[in-house]
Amino acid sequence: MSCTVPASEVEKNFGAYHDRALSEPVRVTKDGRETVYIVSAGTYRKMQRAWREALASADLTDAELARIEAAEIPGEHRY
């Protein structure tokens, strides 16, 4: 869950929204449009790790694609 506040409100009360961002993302709007989020350092690090771990299938080598295609689901996990 996140709270939504206008940029002008964040500007006036940054400390309060800084503290709130430690427990939940703060969605900041300008002229009624979403512009940025304030998130905790921990949340940011998790997002960076997830971004680095994501890989497009186009980035896989032919050998990696072949191993994926040859993979089989163990019987106990088939449904």
mmCIF file of N, CA, C and O in Angstrom:
data_model
loop_
_atom_site.group_PDB
_atom_site.id
_atom_site.type_symbol
_atom_site.label_atom_id
_atom_site.label_comp_id
_atom_site.label_asym_id
_atom_site.label_seq_id
_atom_site.Cartn_x
_atom_site.Cartn_y
_atom_site.Cartn_z
ATOM 1 N N MET A 1 0.842 -1.171 0.000
ATOM 2 C CA MET A 1 0.000 0.000 0.000
ATOM 3 C C MET A 1 0.890 1.237 0.000
ATOM 4 O O MET A 1 1.967 1.244 0.555
ATOM 5 N N SER A 2 0.442 2.280 -0.640
ATOM 6 C CA SER A 2 1.193 3.528 -0.635
ATOM 7 C C SER A 2 0.239 4.698 -0.421
ATOM 8 O O SER A 2 -0.954 4.582 -0.665
ATOM 9 N N CYS A 3 0.790 5.804 0.035
ATOM 10 C CA CYS A 3 -0.028 7.006 0.154
ATOM 11 C C CYS A 3 0.310 7.913 -1.024
ATOM 12 O O CYS A 3 1.383 7.820 -1.605
ATOM 13 N N THR A 4 -0.615 8.759 -1.381
ATOM 14 C CA THR A 4 -0.428 9.679 -2.495
ATOM 15 C C THR A 4 -0.498 11.101 -1.975
ATOM 16 O O THR A 4 -1.447 11.449 -1.259
ATOM 17 N N VAL A 5 0.512 11.911 -2.326
ATOM 18 C CA VAL A 5 0.534 13.304 -1.889
ATOM 19 C C VAL A 5 1.048 14.197 -3.014
ATOM 20 O O VAL A 5 1.867 13.772 -3.821
ATOM 21 N N PRO A 6 0.562 15.431 -3.053
ATOM 22 C CA PRO A 6 1.091 16.364 -4.045
ATOM 23 C C PRO A 6 2.518 16.783 -3.682
ATOM 24 O O PRO A 6 2.893 16.818 -2.506
ATOM 25 N N ALA A 7 3.293 17.117 -4.695
ATOM 26 C CA ALA A 7 4.685 17.533 -4.488
ATOM 27 C C ALA A 7 4.776 18.721 -3.538
ATOM 28 O O ALA A 7 5.693 18.796 -2.710
ATOM 29 N N SER A 8 3.830 19.631 -3.625
ATOM 30 C CA SER A 8 3.866 20.808 -2.749
ATOM 31 C C SER A 8 3.759 20.411 -1.279
ATOM 32 O O SER A 8 4.387 21.016 -0.411
ATOM 33 N N GLU A 9 2.981 19.370 -0.997
ATOM 34 C CA GLU A 9 2.838 18.886 0.383
ATOM 35 C C GLU A 9 4.140 18.227 0.848
ATOM 36 O O GLU A 9 4.563 18.408 1.994
ATOM 37 N N VAL A 10 4.767 17.461 -0.031
ATOM 38 C CA VAL A 10 6.049 16.832 0.321
ATOM 39 C C VAL A 10 7.089 17.915 0.600
ATOM 40 O O VAL A 10 7.874 17.809 1.543
ATOM 41 N N GLU A 11 7.072 18.956 -0.211
ATOM 42 C CA GLU A 11 8.021 20.057 -0.037
ATOM 43 C C GLU A 11 7.864 20.715 1.331
ATOM 44 O O GLU A 11 8.849 21.019 2.007
ATOM 45 N N LYS A 12 6.627 20.879 1.773
ATOM 46 C CA LYS A 12 6.363 21.531 3.068
ATOM 47 C C LYS A 12 6.678 20.623 4.246
ATOM 48 O O LYS A 12 7.063 21.103 5.310
ATOM 49 N N ASN A 13 6.461 19.318 4.085
ATOM 50 C CA ASN A 13 6.580 18.376 5.202
ATOM 51 C C ASN A 13 7.464 17.183 4.842
ATOM 52 O O ASN A 13 7.103 16.031 5.088
ATOM 53 N N PHE A 14 8.631 17.470 4.269
ATOM 54 C CA PHE A 14 9.477 16.376 3.793
ATOM 55 C C PHE A 14 9.805 15.369 4.895
ATOM 56 O O PHE A 14 9.777 14.165 4.670
ATOM 57 N N GLY A 15 10.108 15.851 6.081
ATOM 58 C CA GLY A 15 10.481 14.951 7.176
ATOM 59 C C GLY A 15 9.415 13.915 7.463
ATOM 60 O O GLY A 15 9.717 12.730 7.671
ATOM 61 N N ALA A 16 8.163 14.334 7.459
ATOM 62 C CA ALA A 16 7.064 13.405 7.736
ATOM 63 C C ALA A 16 6.955 12.349 6.639
ATOM 64 O O ALA A 16 6.756 11.163 6.925
ATOM 65 N N TYR A 17 7.110 12.772 5.377
ATOM 66 C CA TYR A 17 6.995 11.803 4.279
ATOM 67 C C TYR A 17 8.237 10.932 4.163
ATOM 68 O O TYR A 17 8.157 9.777 3.761
ATOM 69 N N HIS A 18 9.388 11.479 4.556
ATOM 70 C CA HIS A 18 10.607 10.668 4.643
ATOM 71 C C HIS A 18 10.377 9.525 5.617
ATOM 72 O O HIS A 18 10.648 8.367 5.318
ATOM 73 N N ASP A 19 9.855 9.840 6.799
ATOM 74 C CA ASP A 19 9.605 8.822 7.812
ATOM 75 C C ASP A 19 8.546 7.825 7.343
ATOM 76 O O ASP A 19 8.668 6.626 7.573
ATOM 77 N N ARG A 20 7.524 8.307 6.676
ATOM 78 C CA ARG A 20 6.467 7.415 6.181
ATOM 79 C C ARG A 20 7.017 6.462 5.128
ATOM 80 O O ARG A 20 6.630 5.298 5.062
ATOM 81 N N ALA A 21 7.939 6.945 4.296
ATOM 82 C CA ALA A 21 8.524 6.115 3.241
ATOM 83 C C ALA A 21 9.355 4.966 3.807
ATOM 84 O O ALA A 21 9.630 3.998 3.103
ATOM 85 N N LEU A 22 9.722 5.042 5.072
ATOM 86 C CA LEU A 22 10.446 3.933 5.695
ATOM 87 C C LEU A 22 9.556 2.703 5.861
ATOM 88 O O LEU A 22 10.042 1.588 5.946
ATOM 89 N N SER A 23 8.233 2.910 5.888
ATOM 90 C CA SER A 23 7.314 1.787 6.068
ATOM 91 C C SER A 23 6.428 1.514 4.862
ATOM 92 O O SER A 23 5.873 0.426 4.740
ATOM 93 N N GLU A 24 6.272 2.497 3.981
ATOM 94 C CA GLU A 24 5.470 2.291 2.776
ATOM 95 C C GLU A 24 5.879 3.302 1.708
ATOM 96 O O GLU A 24 6.325 4.394 2.040
ATOM 97 N N PRO A 25 5.747 2.948 0.436
ATOM 98 C CA PRO A 25 6.086 3.905 -0.621
ATOM 99 C C PRO A 25 5.174 5.132 -0.556
ATOM 100 O O PRO A 25 4.006 5.029 -0.204
ATOM 101 N N VAL A 26 5.750 6.280 -0.873
ATOM 102 C CA VAL A 26 4.986 7.522 -0.936
ATOM 103 C C VAL A 26 4.929 7.927 -2.412
ATOM 104 O O VAL A 26 5.961 8.180 -3.036
ATOM 105 N N ARG A 27 3.732 7.967 -2.964
ATOM 106 C CA ARG A 27 3.511 8.338 -4.370
ATOM 107 C C ARG A 27 3.344 9.851 -4.426
ATOM 108 O O ARG A 27 2.466 10.413 -3.775
ATOM 109 N N VAL A 28 4.197 10.505 -5.201
ATOM 110 C CA VAL A 28 4.172 11.967 -5.287
ATOM 111 C C VAL A 28 3.597 12.373 -6.639
ATOM 112 O O VAL A 28 3.989 11.850 -7.678
ATOM 113 N N THR A 29 2.667 13.327 -6.600
ATOM 114 C CA THR A 29 2.034 13.810 -7.832
ATOM 115 C C THR A 29 2.359 15.279 -8.036
ATOM 116 O O THR A 29 2.629 16.015 -7.088
ATOM 117 N N LYS A 30 2.322 15.685 -9.294
ATOM 118 C CA LYS A 30 2.485 17.092 -9.638
ATOM 119 C C LYS A 30 1.450 17.393 -10.704
ATOM 120 O O LYS A 30 1.345 16.653 -11.693
ATOM 121 N N ASP A 31 0.673 18.425 -10.477
ATOM 122 C CA ASP A 31 -0.432 18.765 -11.381
ATOM 123 C C ASP A 31 -1.356 17.564 -11.585
ATOM 124 O O ASP A 31 -1.845 17.309 -12.685
ATOM 125 N N GLY A 32 -1.534 16.776 -10.514
ATOM 126 C CA GLY A 32 -2.452 15.641 -10.559
ATOM 127 C C GLY A 32 -1.901 14.381 -11.212
ATOM 128 O O GLY A 32 -2.601 13.377 -11.296
ATOM 129 N N ARG A 33 -0.664 14.440 -11.692
ATOM 130 C CA ARG A 33 -0.067 13.264 -12.343
ATOM 131 C C ARG A 33 1.034 12.665 -11.486
ATOM 132 O O ARG A 33 1.835 13.397 -10.887
ATOM 133 N N GLU A 34 1.094 11.350 -11.460
ATOM 134 C CA GLU A 34 2.149 10.641 -10.747
ATOM 135 C C GLU A 34 3.499 11.006 -11.367
ATOM 136 O O GLU A 34 3.659 10.941 -12.580
ATOM 137 N N THR A 35 4.446 11.415 -10.511
ATOM 138 C CA THR A 35 5.766 11.783 -11.041
ATOM 139 C C THR A 35 6.891 10.956 -10.441
ATOM 140 O O THR A 35 7.770 10.509 -11.166
ATOM 141 N N VAL A 36 6.889 10.764 -9.124
ATOM 142 C CA VAL A 36 7.947 9.989 -8.465
ATOM 143 C C VAL A 36 7.378 9.247 -7.264
ATOM 144 O O VAL A 36 6.268 9.533 -6.799
ATOM 145 N N TYR A 37 8.170 8.306 -6.773
ATOM 146 C CA TYR A 37 7.872 7.614 -5.517
ATOM 147 C C TYR A 37 9.044 7.838 -4.579
ATOM 148 O O TYR A 37 10.199 7.882 -5.018
ATOM 149 N N ILE A 38 8.755 7.957 -3.312
ATOM 150 C CA ILE A 38 9.790 7.975 -2.283
ATOM 151 C C ILE A 38 9.708 6.611 -1.611
ATOM 152 O O ILE A 38 8.649 6.219 -1.121
ATOM 153 N N VAL A 39 10.824 5.885 -1.632
ATOM 154 C CA VAL A 39 10.855 4.560 -1.012
ATOM 155 C C VAL A 39 12.061 4.463 -0.086
ATOM 156 O O VAL A 39 13.034 5.208 -0.229
ATOM 157 N N SER A 40 11.997 3.536 0.834
ATOM 158 C CA SER A 40 13.112 3.331 1.757
ATOM 159 C C SER A 40 14.315 2.768 1.009
ATOM 160 O O SER A 40 14.187 2.197 -0.084
ATOM 161 N N ALA A 41 15.484 2.914 1.607
ATOM 162 C CA ALA A 41 16.701 2.374 1.009
ATOM 163 C C ALA A 41 16.594 0.857 0.856
ATOM 164 O O ALA A 41 17.034 0.285 -0.145
ATOM 165 N N GLY A 42 15.977 0.191 1.828
ATOM 166 C CA GLY A 42 15.810 -1.263 1.749
ATOM 167 C C GLY A 42 14.944 -1.671 0.570
ATOM 168 O O GLY A 42 15.257 -2.621 -0.152
ATOM 169 N N THR A 43 13.846 -0.949 0.374
ATOM 170 C CA THR A 43 12.972 -1.229 -0.770
ATOM 171 C C THR A 43 13.707 -0.978 -2.075
ATOM 172 O O THR A 43 13.621 -1.771 -3.012
ATOM 173 N N TYR A 44 14.456 0.096 -2.144
ATOM 174 C CA TYR A 44 15.213 0.411 -3.354
ATOM 175 C C TYR A 44 16.224 -0.695 -3.660
ATOM 176 O O TYR A 44 16.343 -1.129 -4.803
ATOM 177 N N ARG A 45 16.944 -1.177 -2.638
ATOM 178 C CA ARG A 45 17.925 -2.251 -2.855
ATOM 179 C C ARG A 45 17.247 -3.517 -3.353
ATOM 180 O O ARG A 45 17.757 -4.199 -4.244
ATOM 181 N N LYS A 46 16.084 -3.859 -2.796
ATOM 182 C CA LYS A 46 15.339 -5.032 -3.271
ATOM 183 C C LYS A 46 14.935 -4.868 -4.729
ATOM 184 O O LYS A 46 15.018 -5.804 -5.521
ATOM 185 N N MET A 47 14.495 -3.678 -5.094
ATOM 186 C CA MET A 47 14.104 -3.415 -6.482
ATOM 187 C C MET A 47 15.311 -3.538 -7.409
ATOM 188 O O MET A 47 15.217 -4.112 -8.501
ATOM 189 N N GLN A 48 16.461 -3.022 -6.985
ATOM 190 C CA GLN A 48 17.671 -3.120 -7.802
ATOM 191 C C GLN A 48 18.092 -4.573 -7.997
ATOM 192 O O GLN A 48 18.466 -4.971 -9.096
ATOM 193 N N ARG A 49 18.028 -5.368 -6.919
ATOM 194 C CA ARG A 49 18.387 -6.793 -7.032
ATOM 195 C C ARG A 49 17.451 -7.493 -7.994
ATOM 196 O O ARG A 49 17.874 -8.275 -8.842
ATOM 197 N N ALA A 50 16.160 -7.226 -7.880
ATOM 198 C CA ALA A 50 15.178 -7.863 -8.763
ATOM 199 C C ALA A 50 15.409 -7.442 -10.207
ATOM 200 O O ALA A 50 15.300 -8.253 -11.122
ATOM 201 N N TRP A 51 15.743 -6.192 -10.428
ATOM 202 C CA TRP A 51 15.988 -5.708 -11.780
ATOM 203 C C TRP A 51 17.206 -6.390 -12.382
ATOM 204 O O TRP A 51 17.198 -6.806 -13.531
ATOM 205 N N ARG A 52 18.270 -6.553 -11.572
ATOM 206 C CA ARG A 52 19.486 -7.200 -12.063
ATOM 207 C C ARG A 52 19.264 -8.673 -12.352
ATOM 208 O O ARG A 52 19.895 -9.229 -13.228
ATOM 209 N N GLU A 53 18.366 -9.323 -11.605
ATOM 210 C CA GLU A 53 18.122 -10.747 -11.784
ATOM 211 C C GLU A 53 17.241 -11.033 -12.993
ATOM 212 O O GLU A 53 17.242 -12.131 -13.514
ATOM 213 N N ALA A 54 16.478 -10.051 -13.438
ATOM 214 C CA ALA A 54 15.593 -10.239 -14.585
ATOM 215 C C ALA A 54 16.437 -10.322 -15.855
ATOM 216 O O ALA A 54 17.406 -9.607 -16.019
ATOM 217 N N LEU A 55 16.056 -11.225 -16.739
ATOM 218 C CA LEU A 55 16.800 -11.427 -17.964
ATOM 219 C C LEU A 55 15.815 -11.662 -19.092
ATOM 220 O O LEU A 55 14.889 -12.464 -18.957
ATOM 221 N N ALA A 56 15.987 -10.999 -20.184
ATOM 222 C CA ALA A 56 15.110 -11.196 -21.337
ATOM 223 C C ALA A 56 15.506 -12.487 -22.054
ATOM 224 O O ALA A 56 16.688 -12.824 -22.132
ATOM 225 N N SER A 57 14.537 -13.197 -22.574
ATOM 226 C CA SER A 57 14.852 -14.445 -23.289
ATOM 227 C C SER A 57 15.764 -14.172 -24.481
ATOM 228 O O SER A 57 16.570 -15.033 -24.857
ATOM 229 N N ALA A 58 15.697 -12.993 -25.056
ATOM 230 C CA ALA A 58 16.570 -12.646 -26.180
ATOM 231 C C ALA A 58 18.037 -12.587 -25.760
ATOM 232 O O ALA A 58 18.925 -12.701 -26.599
ATOM 233 N N ASP A 59 18.291 -12.440 -24.456
ATOM 234 C CA ASP A 59 19.664 -12.375 -23.964
ATOM 235 C C ASP A 59 20.268 -13.750 -23.697
ATOM 236 O O ASP A 59 21.452 -13.851 -23.381
ATOM 237 N N LEU A 60 19.467 -14.805 -23.808
ATOM 238 C CA LEU A 60 19.961 -16.155 -23.556
ATOM 239 C C LEU A 60 20.722 -16.683 -24.764
ATOM 240 O O LEU A 60 20.400 -16.377 -25.909
ATOM 241 N N THR A 61 21.724 -17.512 -24.486
ATOM 242 C CA THR A 61 22.473 -18.140 -25.576
ATOM 243 C C THR A 61 21.660 -19.301 -26.138
ATOM 244 O O THR A 61 20.706 -19.769 -25.501
ATOM 245 N N ASP A 62 22.048 -19.789 -27.298
ATOM 246 C CA ASP A 62 21.371 -20.946 -27.886
ATOM 247 C C ASP A 62 21.473 -22.161 -26.966
ATOM 248 O O ASP A 62 20.518 -22.925 -26.825
ATOM 249 N N ALA A 63 22.617 -22.335 -26.322
ATOM 250 C CA ALA A 63 22.807 -23.468 -25.410
ATOM 251 C C ALA A 63 21.857 -23.360 -24.214
ATOM 252 O O ALA A 63 21.271 -24.362 -23.784
ATOM 253 N N GLU A 64 21.700 -22.154 -23.671
ATOM 254 C CA GLU A 64 20.788 -21.965 -22.542
ATOM 255 C C GLU A 64 19.345 -22.221 -22.961
ATOM 256 O O GLU A 64 18.591 -22.881 -22.221
ATOM 257 N N LEU A 65 18.961 -21.746 -24.125
ATOM 258 C CA LEU A 65 17.610 -22.003 -24.625
ATOM 259 C C LEU A 65 17.380 -23.497 -24.822
ATOM 260 O O LEU A 65 16.313 -24.019 -24.493
ATOM 261 N N ALA A 66 18.377 -24.199 -25.341
ATOM 262 C CA ALA A 66 18.259 -25.647 -25.556
ATOM 263 C C ALA A 66 18.075 -26.376 -24.231
ATOM 264 O O ALA A 66 17.265 -27.304 -24.130
ATOM 265 N N ARG A 67 18.812 -25.961 -23.193
ATOM 266 C CA ARG A 67 18.663 -26.594 -21.872
ATOM 267 C C ARG A 67 17.274 -26.347 -21.307
ATOM 268 O O ARG A 67 16.671 -27.226 -20.695
ATOM 269 N N ILE A 68 16.743 -25.163 -21.513
ATOM 270 C CA ILE A 68 15.390 -24.861 -21.027
ATOM 271 C C ILE A 68 14.371 -25.722 -21.758
ATOM 272 O O ILE A 68 13.472 -26.302 -21.151
ATOM 273 N N GLU A 69 14.519 -25.818 -23.075
ATOM 274 C CA GLU A 69 13.578 -26.622 -23.871
ATOM 275 C C GLU A 69 13.647 -28.098 -23.500
ATOM 276 O O GLU A 69 12.640 -28.812 -23.549
ATOM 277 N N ALA A 70 14.827 -28.572 -23.098
ATOM 278 C CA ALA A 70 14.998 -29.989 -22.759
ATOM 279 C C ALA A 70 14.597 -30.303 -21.319
ATOM 280 O O ALA A 70 14.477 -31.479 -20.952
ATOM 281 N N ALA A 71 14.376 -29.296 -20.517
ATOM 282 C CA ALA A 71 14.049 -29.509 -19.112
ATOM 283 C C ALA A 71 12.700 -30.225 -18.981
ATOM 284 O O ALA A 71 11.787 -30.017 -19.768
ATOM 285 N N GLU A 72 12.626 -31.076 -17.963
ATOM 286 C CA GLU A 72 11.383 -31.802 -17.695
ATOM 287 C C GLU A 72 10.904 -31.496 -16.290
ATOM 288 O O GLU A 72 11.714 -31.336 -15.371
ATOM 289 N N ILE A 73 9.608 -31.454 -16.121
ATOM 290 C CA ILE A 73 9.007 -31.216 -14.817
ATOM 291 C C ILE A 73 8.967 -32.539 -14.069
ATOM 292 O O ILE A 73 8.463 -33.531 -14.595
ATOM 293 N N PRO A 74 9.476 -32.595 -12.842
ATOM 294 C CA PRO A 74 9.408 -33.837 -12.074
ATOM 295 C C PRO A 74 7.942 -34.254 -11.892
ATOM 296 O O PRO A 74 7.039 -33.410 -11.783
ATOM 297 N N GLY A 75 7.715 -35.564 -11.886
ATOM 298 C CA GLY A 75 6.364 -36.111 -11.788
ATOM 299 C C GLY A 75 5.561 -35.543 -10.627
ATOM 300 O O GLY A 75 4.359 -35.282 -10.770
ATOM 301 N N GLU A 76 6.202 -35.353 -9.465
ATOM 302 C CA GLU A 76 5.471 -34.868 -8.287
ATOM 303 C C GLU A 76 5.018 -33.417 -8.430
ATOM 304 O O GLU A 76 4.201 -32.944 -7.646
ATOM 305 N N HIS A 77 5.540 -32.715 -9.428
ATOM 306 C CA HIS A 77 5.148 -31.327 -9.635
ATOM 307 C C HIS A 77 4.235 -31.132 -10.845
ATOM 308 O O HIS A 77 3.869 -30.013 -11.177
ATOM 309 N N ARG A 78 3.883 -32.223 -11.500
ATOM 310 C CA ARG A 78 2.965 -32.111 -12.642
ATOM 311 C C ARG A 78 1.545 -32.081 -12.139
ATOM 312 O O ARG A 78 1.177 -32.791 -11.219
ATOM 313 N N TYR A 79 0.735 -31.291 -12.762
ATOM 314 C CA TYR A 79 -0.682 -31.253 -12.422
ATOM 315 C C TYR A 79 -1.503 -31.012 -13.637
ATOM 316 O O TYR A 79 -1.077 -30.692 -14.674
#
